[in-house]
Amino acid sequence: MDARHLFLFLGLWAICTLSKPTEKKERVHHDPQLSEKVHDDLQNFDYDHDAFLGAEEAKTFDQLTPEESKERLGIIVGKIDLDSDGYVTEGELTAWIKKAQKKYVYDNVERQWQEFDLNQDGFISWDEYRNVTYGTYLDDPDPDNSFNYKQMMIRDERRFKMADKDGDFIATKEEFTAFLHPEEFDYMKDIVVLETMEDIDKNGDGVIDLEEYIGDMYNHDGDANEPEWVKTEREQFVEFRDKNRDGKMDKEETKDWILPSDYDHAEAEARHLVYESDQNKDGKLTREEVVDKYDLFVGSQATDFGEALVRHDEF
Ligand SMILES: *[C@@H]1O[C@H](CO)[C@@H](O)[C@H](O)[C@H]1NC(C)=O
Ligand SMILES: [Ca+2]
Ligand SMILES: [Ca+2]
C-alpha cells in the first residue's frame, strides 16, 4: 500500500468515526507522520500504538504479555504526566506523541546513515547517495527500467538540492533528515507539494482536476456504481479542495489539502486517545484509565509470546 492509499483509508476512517466528516483532514502525503499503519480501530490499534510509542518501540511492546505491557505503560504514564499532578492531559499526550514521532524520524536517519556515508566523513554527498541508491542502475542501465530510474534519480536530486541548504551538494545530518523526511521541515513543504502534484497530475498541465484527484485514490476497475465514499470525495473536491472554484487544484490548494496548517496529527491522535479512554469524562486520564485501555495504547495481540524477547529501557 503506498502512502496515498493509506491516507485514503485514513480518510475513510475519519468518515466512519468522526461525526463531522467535513472536518476530515486525515489526508497527508508522503512519509507517514505518525504511522504507516491504517487507522482503523475496528480492525486493530496498530496506528495508535505507532503514534503513541513510535514504530520501533511499538514492535517491542508486541512481544510483551498483557501484564508486562500494563506495567510498562504505567511507568510511561508517569513520564507523560509532565507536571506530575496525577493526570495525563490532552496537551501532555500531544507533547509525548510529538516526541515519539521525532524519535522515530531521527532513529530512522541514524539507521540509514552508515549505508550512505561511504567515506565515513560524517556527511553524505549527493554522489554518495546517488551511488548507493542508483549505482546498480548507473553501472548497467536497463533500457526497460531506465525511464523509471532516471525519473526517480532526477526527483531525488532535486529534493536533495532543496534539503541541502548551503548548496554544497553535501548533506549534514540535519539536511539529510530533511531529505528523507521532508514533511517534518517547513522549508521542504514546497517540494512535498510539488512531488505530490506530479504524481497526481496525469496530464501534466500543472494542476489537479477532479478526475485526476479521484483517479489517484480510486481504481474504477469496471465498477459500474461508484462507492459512496468516492461520491463524498467528489463533493469534497468541489466544496473544499478547489477553493477558488475553477475546477482545478493549484499549488496552494494542494498544499492546504496535504499539509493543512490548521491540522496537527499529534493533537488529533491525543484527542482520540483521550476520548476513547476517559471513563469518567473529566477530560483527562488517570493512570488507571490509561492502563485499563492498554490494548489501545500499547497492547499486544501476541499474548502467547510468553516472556518478552525484546526489552528496551528507553521509556
Ligand atoms: C561514484 O561512482 C563513480 C563511478 O563509479 C565514481 O567515479 C565516484 O568516485 C563515486 N563517488 C563516490 C563518492 O563514491
Ligand atoms: Ca560522506
Ligand atoms: Ca492536471
Short mmCIF file of C-alpha atoms in Angstrom, two decimals, residues 6 44 55 165 223 275 300-301:
data_model
loop_
_atom_site.label_atom_id
_atom_site.label_comp_id
_atom_site.label_asym_id
_atom_site.label_seq_id
_atom_site.Cartn_x
_atom_site.Cartn_y
_atom_site.Cartn_z
CA LEU A 6 -3.02 4.72 3.23
CA ASN A 44 -6.69 -3.11 15.29
CA ALA A 55 7.02 2.37 15.32
CA LYS A 165 20.57 24.49 2.47
CA ASP A 223 -17.17 -0.73 -11.16
CA TYR A 275 -11.82 10.33 24.04
CA SER A 300 -0.26 -6.69 22.08
CA GLN A 301 -2.23 -9.45 20.46
#
